[in-house]
Amino acid sequence: SSGINAEYGGISDIVVARDDGNVEIYQISEGQPKKVTSANVSETITSVGAGLIGSTSHPDVVVSTYPGHVISLTTEPRARTHTGEAVVSGSTKTKVEDFKREIEDLKRQVISEREKYQMSASSDSAVSAVLKFNVNDKFVLSPTDANYLLSIEIQMPIENVLVQCDVPIDLLDVERNSAVVSHSACNPEDKNFLLATYRCQANTTRLDVKIRSIEGQYGTLQVYITPRIQPKTAQLRQYQIKPLSLHRRTHILDDSRPFNVLKLTGKFSLGEVHSWIGYCIPDVPDKCPPGDSVIMYFQSSFLDTQLECNYTQNSVEFRSDNISTISILKDVITKLATQRKIALSITYELNEDSIPHALRLIHPKLDEQLLLAKKVQLIDALKELSLHEADVSFLSPEYRDILDNAEKLQASFKMQPCHLERLYGMVTDLYIDKYKFKGMNVKNKVPMLLEVLDNYELESLIDFFEIAAA
């Protein structure tokens, strides 16, 4: 950020430049910052400055971007013609024409060098060389929508990006993303659940993709980045999708919640158990904190359930108000310990109150998605009815509202592919995990559970969890 003087009063404004390309200007009003304007340059901003650059009376904001562009945003009002075009002075026109001629000369030089390269590449004495390029990438969890944002940016145009994953994930649309995506058939038996290609438009240097993962399904996301250059080359980036991928670090724990407890003991060091936790959960530091014991808190960005990890040498205890979180930790850490030939003693306490508690946390999301799905199913029938009836005022207010907001509902449904199925899967896992800790296999009761979900009512679902295995 950088401060610039406002036009009136001598009060400094606050200029904020973000890595998503947004430039925002805030003014301090009654002791609080208030956004007055913003712009987007569509590239990662690496630096920002402000000052009197293009004018002696109006400050400019200048930003540099990762691909190497320097962009100036002025606060000076521009006079415009009747067609809406900005009026520029004669000296400015001359500078613009000079820049255009210089750019054309550079383009001709580039074409000439490319022709020379093509001729030398086709000769028998040509030596192949792979061009290296820098990639500015990030793979971070967004706590507001429980999705991962994968951002890929290079300093030259991107031709295509291939995304492959060995576990089930969903690719979601991003509004500012103009790339065309195509999906290829995959064989899950070969641990290939996703293969998609993003073909970018000319001069695109950045690609953003939203990804939704499933907790309990962990593996590797591989991304192949191909720039629009010759000879063709690509770089591989790999990102780990962890077993509890939707959890994030927090510093507050609500002790009033109904916690389930899992305790593991054995001959392992503090560093070993720290590495196991880091394998399972994001936001865990690579190096084990100093001391004889460590306590860390985490919160699910999807359900807001909480997790406490309390560990020392030879002992680790987990507490969570979601039994599925405890089940995932038990399965994964047991597997990791077995690989190291470490014997574990496992004890656990199931809190019956945690089940209706978790179902009530799922309820708002499940209720919303079921209602949205029902509305979307009615849209085609209501549209057909409206074609045959000039006046649809006889419809109930609910149906008229669906017709009026049909595009918005369909767009919302499209933005959340497989969301309802994921919630069904979450409830199913909760049911199976509850009785797994009781030593019972209730997978044969899952069809009955799905019937209850199809006729969803919260209290009926809670009752099913209590009596279904009786």
Coordinates of C-alpha atoms in Angstrom, one line a residue:
S1 CA 0.0 0.0 0.0
S2 CA 1.0 3.6 -0.4
G3 CA -0.3 7.0 0.8
I4 CA -1.2 9.9 -1.5
N5 CA -2.5 13.4 -0.7
A6 CA -6.1 13.9 -1.4
E7 CA -7.2 16.7 -3.7
Y8 CA -8.7 18.6 -0.8
G9 CA -7.8 19.0 2.9
G10 CA -4.3 17.5 2.7
I11 CA -5.5 14.2 4.2
S12 CA -3.7 11.1 3.0
D13 CA -5.7 8.5 1.2
I14 CA -4.8 4.8 1.4
V15 CA -4.0 3.0 -1.8
V16 CA -4.3 -0.8 -1.6
A17 CA -3.0 -3.1 -4.4
R18 CA -3.9 -6.8 -4.2
D19 CA -2.4 -9.8 -5.9
D20 CA -5.6 -10.5 -7.7
G21 CA -5.1 -7.3 -9.7
N22 CA -7.4 -5.0 -7.7
V23 CA -6.3 -1.4 -7.0
E24 CA -8.5 0.2 -4.3
I25 CA -8.4 3.8 -2.9
Y26 CA -9.8 4.4 0.6
Q27 CA -10.4 7.7 2.4
I28 CA -10.5 8.1 6.1
S29 CA -14.0 9.3 7.1
E30 CA -14.8 9.7 10.8
G31 CA -11.9 7.6 11.7
Q32 CA -12.9 4.7 9.4
P33 CA -11.6 3.8 5.9
K34 CA -14.2 4.1 3.2
K35 CA -13.5 2.8 -0.4
V36 CA -14.0 5.6 -2.9
T37 CA -12.9 3.9 -6.2
S38 CA -11.3 0.8 -7.5
A39 CA -9.9 -0.7 -10.7
N40 CA -8.6 -4.1 -11.9
V41 CA -5.5 -4.7 -14.0
S42 CA -6.1 -8.5 -14.4
E43 CA -2.5 -9.3 -13.4
T44 CA -0.7 -9.9 -10.1
I45 CA 0.5 -6.6 -8.7
T46 CA 4.1 -6.7 -7.4
S47 CA 4.6 -3.0 -6.4
V48 CA 2.5 0.2 -6.0
G49 CA 3.5 3.8 -5.8
A50 CA 1.8 7.2 -6.0
G51 CA 2.7 10.8 -6.8
L52 CA 2.5 13.7 -9.2
I53 CA 3.7 11.9 -12.4
G54 CA 1.5 12.8 -15.4
S55 CA 0.2 16.1 -14.0
T56 CA 1.4 18.8 -11.6
S57 CA -2.0 19.0 -9.9
H58 CA -3.5 15.5 -9.9
P59 CA -1.7 12.5 -8.3
D60 CA -1.4 9.2 -10.2
V61 CA -1.2 5.6 -8.9
V62 CA 1.5 3.5 -10.6
V63 CA 1.6 -0.3 -10.3
S64 CA 4.0 -2.9 -11.7
T65 CA 2.7 -6.4 -12.5
Y66 CA 4.3 -9.8 -12.5
P67 CA 4.4 -10.1 -16.3
G68 CA 6.4 -6.9 -16.4
H69 CA 3.8 -4.2 -17.2
V70 CA 3.9 -0.8 -15.6
I71 CA 0.4 0.8 -15.4
S72 CA -0.5 4.3 -14.4
L73 CA -4.0 5.2 -13.0
T74 CA -4.7 8.9 -12.9
T75 CA -7.1 10.9 -10.8
E76 CA -7.1 13.8 -13.4
P77 CA -10.6 14.3 -15.0
R78 CA -10.5 13.8 -18.8
A79 CA -12.4 15.9 -21.3
R80 CA -14.3 13.8 -23.8
T81 CA -15.8 14.3 -27.2
H82 CA -19.5 13.8 -28.1
T83 CA -18.6 10.1 -29.0
G84 CA -17.1 9.5 -25.5
E85 CA -13.4 9.5 -26.5
A86 CA -10.9 11.2 -24.3
V87 CA -9.5 14.5 -25.6
V88 CA -5.7 14.4 -25.6
S89 CA -3.2 17.2 -26.3
G90 CA -1.0 17.5 -29.4
S91 CA 2.1 16.6 -27.5
T92 CA 0.5 13.5 -26.0
K93 CA -0.6 12.4 -29.5
T94 CA 3.0 12.7 -30.7
K95 CA 4.3 10.6 -27.9
V96 CA 1.6 7.9 -28.6
E97 CA 2.5 7.8 -32.3
D98 CA 6.2 7.5 -31.4
F99 CA 5.4 4.6 -29.0
K100 CA 3.3 2.9 -31.7
R101 CA 6.2 3.1 -34.3
E102 CA 8.6 1.7 -31.7
I103 CA 6.3 -1.2 -31.0
E104 CA 5.9 -2.0 -34.7
D105 CA 9.7 -2.0 -35.1
L106 CA 10.0 -4.4 -32.2
K107 CA 7.3 -6.7 -33.7
R108 CA 9.3 -6.8 -37.0
Q109 CA 12.4 -7.7 -35.1
V110 CA 10.6 -10.5 -33.3
I111 CA 9.2 -11.9 -36.5
S112 CA 12.7 -11.8 -38.1
E113 CA 14.3 -13.6 -35.1
R114 CA 11.5 -16.3 -35.2
E115 CA 12.2 -16.9 -38.9
K116 CA 15.9 -17.3 -38.2
Y117 CA 15.1 -19.7 -35.4
Q118 CA 12.8 -21.8 -37.6
M119 CA 15.6 -22.1 -40.2
S120 CA 18.3 -23.1 -37.7
A121 CA 15.9 -25.5 -35.9
S122 CA 15.3 -27.5 -39.2
S123 CA 19.1 -27.9 -39.9
D124 CA 20.9 -31.1 -39.1
S125 CA 23.3 -29.4 -36.7
A126 CA 20.5 -27.9 -34.6
V127 CA 20.7 -28.5 -30.8
S128 CA 17.5 -28.7 -28.8
A129 CA 17.2 -26.4 -25.8
V130 CA 14.4 -26.2 -23.3
L131 CA 13.4 -22.7 -22.3
K132 CA 12.9 -22.2 -18.6
F133 CA 10.3 -19.8 -17.4
N134 CA 9.2 -18.6 -14.0
V135 CA 5.8 -19.5 -12.6
N136 CA 4.0 -17.4 -9.9
D137 CA 1.5 -19.9 -8.4
K138 CA -0.5 -20.4 -5.2
F139 CA -2.9 -23.0 -3.9
V140 CA -4.8 -21.6 -0.9
L141 CA -8.0 -22.4 0.9
S142 CA -10.7 -19.7 0.9
P143 CA -12.4 -19.8 4.3
T144 CA -15.5 -17.9 3.0
D145 CA -16.6 -20.6 0.6
A146 CA -14.5 -23.6 1.6
N147 CA -12.9 -23.8 -1.9
Y148 CA -9.3 -23.8 -2.9
L149 CA -8.1 -21.1 -5.3
L150 CA -5.4 -22.3 -7.7
S151 CA -3.7 -19.3 -9.4
I152 CA -1.2 -19.7 -12.2
E153 CA 0.7 -16.8 -13.6
I154 CA 3.7 -16.6 -15.9
Q155 CA 5.5 -13.7 -17.7
M156 CA 4.4 -14.7 -21.2
P157 CA 1.0 -15.7 -22.7
I158 CA -0.4 -19.1 -21.6
E159 CA -1.4 -21.5 -24.3
N160 CA -3.0 -24.1 -22.1
V161 CA -3.1 -25.6 -18.6
L162 CA -3.7 -29.3 -18.0
V163 CA -5.1 -30.3 -14.6
Q164 CA -4.9 -33.9 -13.4
C165 CA -5.8 -35.4 -10.0
D166 CA -5.8 -38.9 -8.5
V167 CA -8.7 -38.1 -6.1
P168 CA -12.2 -36.8 -6.7
I169 CA -12.4 -33.0 -6.9
D170 CA -14.7 -30.5 -8.5
L171 CA -13.5 -27.6 -10.8
L172 CA -15.7 -24.5 -10.3
D173 CA -16.1 -21.5 -12.5
V174 CA -14.3 -18.2 -11.8
E175 CA -16.0 -15.1 -13.1
R176 CA -12.8 -13.4 -14.4
N177 CA -11.7 -16.7 -16.0
S178 CA -12.1 -16.5 -19.9
A179 CA -10.4 -19.8 -20.7
V180 CA -12.3 -22.6 -22.3
V181 CA -12.2 -25.9 -20.3
S182 CA -12.6 -29.4 -21.7
H183 CA -12.8 -32.6 -19.7
S184 CA -11.4 -35.9 -20.8
A185 CA -12.7 -39.4 -19.9
C186 CA -10.9 -40.8 -16.8
N187 CA -10.6 -44.3 -15.3
P188 CA -10.8 -44.1 -11.5
E189 CA -9.4 -47.6 -11.2
D190 CA -6.1 -46.2 -12.5
K191 CA -6.3 -43.5 -9.8
N192 CA -7.2 -40.9 -12.4
F193 CA -10.3 -39.0 -11.3
L194 CA -9.8 -35.8 -13.2
L195 CA -8.2 -34.7 -16.5
A196 CA -9.2 -31.3 -17.7
T197 CA -7.6 -28.8 -20.1
Y198 CA -7.9 -25.0 -20.0
R199 CA -7.3 -23.3 -23.3
C200 CA -6.5 -19.7 -22.8
Q201 CA -7.2 -16.7 -25.1
A202 CA -4.4 -14.7 -26.7
N203 CA -2.3 -12.7 -24.3
T204 CA -3.6 -14.4 -21.2
T205 CA -0.9 -14.5 -18.6
R206 CA -2.9 -15.6 -15.5
L207 CA -5.4 -18.4 -14.9
D208 CA -7.5 -18.8 -11.8
V209 CA -9.4 -22.0 -11.0
K210 CA -11.5 -22.8 -7.9
I211 CA -11.4 -26.4 -6.6
R212 CA -13.6 -28.2 -4.1
S213 CA -12.1 -31.2 -2.4
I214 CA -13.7 -34.0 -0.2
E215 CA -12.3 -34.5 3.3
G216 CA -11.0 -38.1 3.7
Q217 CA -10.0 -38.2 0.0
Y218 CA -6.3 -37.2 -0.2
G219 CA -3.8 -37.3 -3.0
T220 CA -1.9 -35.1 -5.5
L221 CA -3.1 -32.4 -7.9
Q222 CA -0.8 -32.0 -10.9
V223 CA -0.8 -29.0 -13.2
Y224 CA 1.1 -28.8 -16.5
I225 CA 1.6 -25.2 -17.7
T226 CA 2.3 -24.7 -21.4
P227 CA 3.2 -21.1 -22.6
R228 CA 2.6 -19.8 -26.1
I229 CA 6.3 -20.0 -27.2
Q230 CA 8.5 -22.1 -29.5
P231 CA 9.8 -24.7 -29.0
K232 CA 6.9 -26.2 -27.1
T233 CA 7.7 -26.8 -23.4
A234 CA 5.8 -27.2 -20.2
Q235 CA 6.3 -27.0 -16.5
L236 CA 4.8 -29.3 -13.8
R237 CA 3.5 -28.0 -10.5
Q238 CA 2.2 -30.4 -7.8
Y239 CA -0.1 -29.6 -4.9
Q240 CA -1.0 -31.9 -2.0
I241 CA -4.7 -32.4 -1.2
K242 CA -4.6 -33.4 2.5
P243 CA -7.0 -35.7 4.3
L244 CA -8.6 -32.8 6.3
S245 CA -8.1 -30.3 3.4
L246 CA -11.0 -28.0 4.5
H247 CA -9.6 -27.3 7.9
R248 CA -7.7 -24.1 8.8
R249 CA -5.7 -23.0 11.8
T250 CA -7.4 -21.0 14.5
H251 CA -6.6 -19.9 18.0
I252 CA -9.9 -20.3 19.7
L253 CA -11.7 -23.4 20.9
D254 CA -15.3 -23.6 22.1
D255 CA -15.1 -26.0 25.1
S256 CA -18.9 -26.0 25.4
R257 CA -19.2 -28.2 22.3
P258 CA -19.8 -32.0 22.5
F259 CA -16.3 -33.4 21.7
N260 CA -15.4 -36.8 20.6
V261 CA -11.9 -37.9 21.8
L262 CA -9.3 -40.1 20.1
K263 CA -6.0 -40.9 21.9
L264 CA -3.0 -42.7 20.4
T265 CA 0.0 -43.8 22.3
G266 CA 3.1 -45.6 21.2
K267 CA 6.9 -45.3 20.8
F268 CA 7.1 -42.2 18.6
S269 CA 8.9 -38.9 18.9
L270 CA 7.4 -35.4 19.1
G271 CA 8.7 -34.7 15.6
E272 CA 7.2 -37.8 14.2
V273 CA 3.7 -37.1 15.5
H274 CA 4.1 -33.5 14.3
S275 CA 4.9 -34.7 10.8
W276 CA 1.8 -37.0 10.9
I277 CA -0.5 -34.0 11.8
G278 CA 1.2 -31.9 9.1
Y279 CA 0.4 -34.7 6.6
C280 CA -3.3 -34.6 7.5
I281 CA -4.0 -30.9 8.0
P282 CA -3.1 -27.7 6.2
D283 CA -1.5 -24.7 8.0
V284 CA 0.8 -26.9 10.1
P285 CA 4.4 -25.5 10.2
D286 CA 7.1 -27.8 8.7
K287 CA 9.2 -27.5 11.9
C288 CA 7.9 -28.8 15.2
P289 CA 7.5 -25.9 17.7
P290 CA 9.9 -26.0 20.7
G291 CA 8.9 -27.5 23.9
D292 CA 7.8 -30.8 25.4
S293 CA 4.2 -30.6 24.2
V294 CA 2.2 -28.8 21.5
I295 CA -1.5 -27.8 21.3
M296 CA -3.0 -26.6 18.0
Y297 CA -6.6 -25.7 17.1
F298 CA -8.3 -26.0 13.7
Q299 CA -11.7 -25.2 12.3
S300 CA -13.6 -26.6 9.4
S301 CA -14.2 -23.9 6.8
F302 CA -17.2 -25.8 5.5
L303 CA -19.1 -26.9 8.7
D304 CA -17.4 -24.7 11.4
T305 CA -16.7 -27.9 13.5
Q306 CA -13.5 -27.7 15.6
L307 CA -10.5 -29.9 16.2
E308 CA -7.9 -29.8 19.0
C309 CA -4.5 -31.5 18.6
N310 CA -2.6 -32.0 21.9
Y311 CA 0.6 -34.1 21.6
T312 CA 3.8 -35.0 23.3
Q313 CA 6.4 -37.7 22.8
N314 CA 4.7 -41.1 22.8
S315 CA 1.1 -39.6 23.1
V316 CA -1.4 -37.6 21.0
E317 CA -5.0 -36.7 21.8
F318 CA -7.5 -35.3 19.3
R319 CA -10.8 -33.7 20.2
S320 CA -13.5 -32.8 17.7
D321 CA -17.3 -32.2 17.6
N322 CA -17.4 -34.1 14.2
I323 CA -16.9 -37.9 14.5
S324 CA -15.9 -38.1 10.8
T325 CA -12.9 -35.8 11.5
I326 CA -11.8 -38.2 14.3
S327 CA -12.4 -41.2 12.0
I328 CA -10.2 -39.7 9.2
L329 CA -7.4 -39.0 11.6
K330 CA -7.5 -42.5 13.1
D331 CA -7.4 -44.2 9.6
V332 CA -4.6 -42.0 8.2
I333 CA -2.3 -41.8 11.2
T334 CA -2.7 -45.6 11.8
K335 CA -1.6 -46.1 8.2
L336 CA 1.4 -43.7 8.5
A337 CA 2.5 -45.4 11.8
T338 CA 2.2 -48.9 10.2
Q339 CA 4.5 -47.7 7.3
R340 CA 7.1 -46.8 10.0
K341 CA 6.5 -50.1 11.9
I342 CA 5.3 -48.2 15.0
A343 CA 2.7 -50.0 17.1
L344 CA -0.1 -47.8 18.3
S345 CA -2.5 -48.2 21.2
I346 CA -5.9 -46.6 20.3
T347 CA -8.6 -45.4 22.7
Y348 CA -11.6 -43.3 21.9
E349 CA -14.7 -41.8 23.5
L350 CA -17.8 -41.2 21.3
N351 CA -20.0 -38.3 22.5
E352 CA -23.6 -39.1 21.4
D353 CA -24.6 -35.5 21.5
S354 CA -22.0 -34.7 18.8
I355 CA -24.2 -36.4 16.1
P356 CA -27.3 -34.2 16.3
H357 CA -24.9 -31.3 16.8
A358 CA -23.1 -32.0 13.5
L359 CA -26.4 -32.6 11.7
R360 CA -27.7 -29.2 12.8
L361 CA -24.6 -27.6 11.4
I362 CA -25.1 -29.4 8.1
H363 CA -28.9 -28.6 8.1
P364 CA -28.8 -25.0 6.7
K365 CA -26.6 -26.0 3.7
L366 CA -28.6 -29.1 3.0
D367 CA -31.9 -27.3 3.3
E368 CA -30.7 -24.6 0.9
Q369 CA -29.4 -27.0 -1.7
L370 CA -32.5 -29.2 -1.7
L371 CA -34.7 -26.1 -2.1
L372 CA -32.5 -24.8 -4.9
A373 CA -32.6 -28.2 -6.7
K374 CA -36.4 -28.3 -6.5
K375 CA -36.7 -24.8 -7.9
V376 CA -34.4 -25.6 -10.8
Q377 CA -36.3 -28.7 -11.6
L378 CA -39.5 -26.6 -12.0
I379 CA -38.0 -24.0 -14.3
D380 CA -38.5 -25.8 -17.6
A381 CA -42.1 -26.7 -16.8
L382 CA -42.9 -23.2 -15.7
K383 CA -41.3 -21.7 -18.8
E384 CA -43.3 -24.0 -21.1
L385 CA -46.5 -23.0 -19.2
S386 CA -45.7 -19.3 -19.7
L387 CA -45.3 -19.8 -23.5
H388 CA -48.9 -21.1 -23.7
E389 CA -50.4 -18.7 -21.3
A390 CA -50.3 -15.0 -21.9
D391 CA -51.1 -14.2 -18.3
V392 CA -49.4 -16.2 -15.6
S393 CA -50.8 -14.1 -12.7
F394 CA -52.8 -17.2 -11.6
L395 CA -49.6 -18.8 -10.5
S396 CA -48.7 -18.7 -6.8
P397 CA -46.2 -16.0 -5.7
E398 CA -43.6 -18.8 -5.2
Y399 CA -43.8 -20.0 -8.8
R400 CA -43.8 -16.5 -10.2
D401 CA -40.7 -15.8 -8.2
I402 CA -39.0 -18.9 -9.7
L403 CA -39.9 -17.7 -13.3
D404 CA -38.7 -14.1 -12.6
N405 CA -35.4 -15.4 -11.2
A406 CA -34.9 -18.4 -13.4
E407 CA -31.5 -17.3 -14.8
K408 CA -30.1 -16.4 -11.4
L409 CA -31.3 -19.8 -9.9
Q410 CA -29.7 -21.7 -12.8
A411 CA -26.5 -19.8 -12.5
S412 CA -26.3 -20.5 -8.8
F413 CA -27.0 -24.2 -9.4
K414 CA -24.3 -24.3 -12.1
M415 CA -21.8 -22.7 -9.7
Q416 CA -22.3 -25.5 -7.2
P417 CA -21.9 -28.8 -9.2
C418 CA -22.4 -31.9 -7.2
H419 CA -22.9 -29.8 -4.0
L420 CA -26.0 -31.7 -3.0
E421 CA -24.3 -35.1 -3.6
R422 CA -21.4 -33.9 -1.4
L423 CA -23.7 -33.0 1.4
Y424 CA -25.4 -36.4 1.1
G425 CA -22.0 -38.1 1.3
M426 CA -21.1 -36.1 4.4
V427 CA -24.3 -37.2 6.2
T428 CA -23.6 -40.8 5.0
D429 CA -20.1 -40.7 6.3
L430 CA -21.3 -39.4 9.6
Y431 CA -23.7 -42.2 9.9
I432 CA -21.2 -44.9 9.0
D433 CA -18.5 -43.4 11.2
K434 CA -20.8 -43.2 14.3
Y435 CA -21.5 -47.0 14.2
K436 CA -18.0 -47.9 13.1
F437 CA -16.8 -46.6 16.5
K438 CA -19.4 -48.9 18.1
G439 CA -18.1 -51.9 16.2
M440 CA -21.1 -52.1 13.8
N441 CA -21.2 -52.1 10.0
V442 CA -24.3 -50.3 8.8
K443 CA -23.5 -49.9 5.1
N444 CA -26.5 -52.0 4.3
K445 CA -28.7 -49.3 5.9
V446 CA -27.4 -46.5 3.6
P447 CA -30.2 -46.9 1.0
M448 CA -32.7 -46.3 3.8
L449 CA -30.7 -43.2 4.9
L450 CA -30.9 -41.8 1.3
E451 CA -34.6 -42.3 1.3
V452 CA -34.8 -40.2 4.5
L453 CA -32.6 -37.5 2.8
D454 CA -34.9 -37.4 -0.3
N455 CA -37.8 -36.6 2.0
Y456 CA -35.6 -34.4 4.2
E457 CA -36.6 -33.2 7.6
L458 CA -34.0 -32.5 10.3
E459 CA -35.8 -34.2 13.2
S460 CA -36.6 -37.3 11.0
L461 CA -32.9 -37.5 10.1
I462 CA -31.8 -37.3 13.7
D463 CA -34.3 -40.0 14.7
F464 CA -33.0 -42.2 11.9
F465 CA -29.5 -41.9 13.3
E466 CA -30.7 -43.0 16.7
I467 CA -32.9 -46.0 15.8
A468 CA -31.7 -47.3 12.4
A469 CA -29.1 -49.7 13.9
A470 CA -31.3 -50.9 16.7

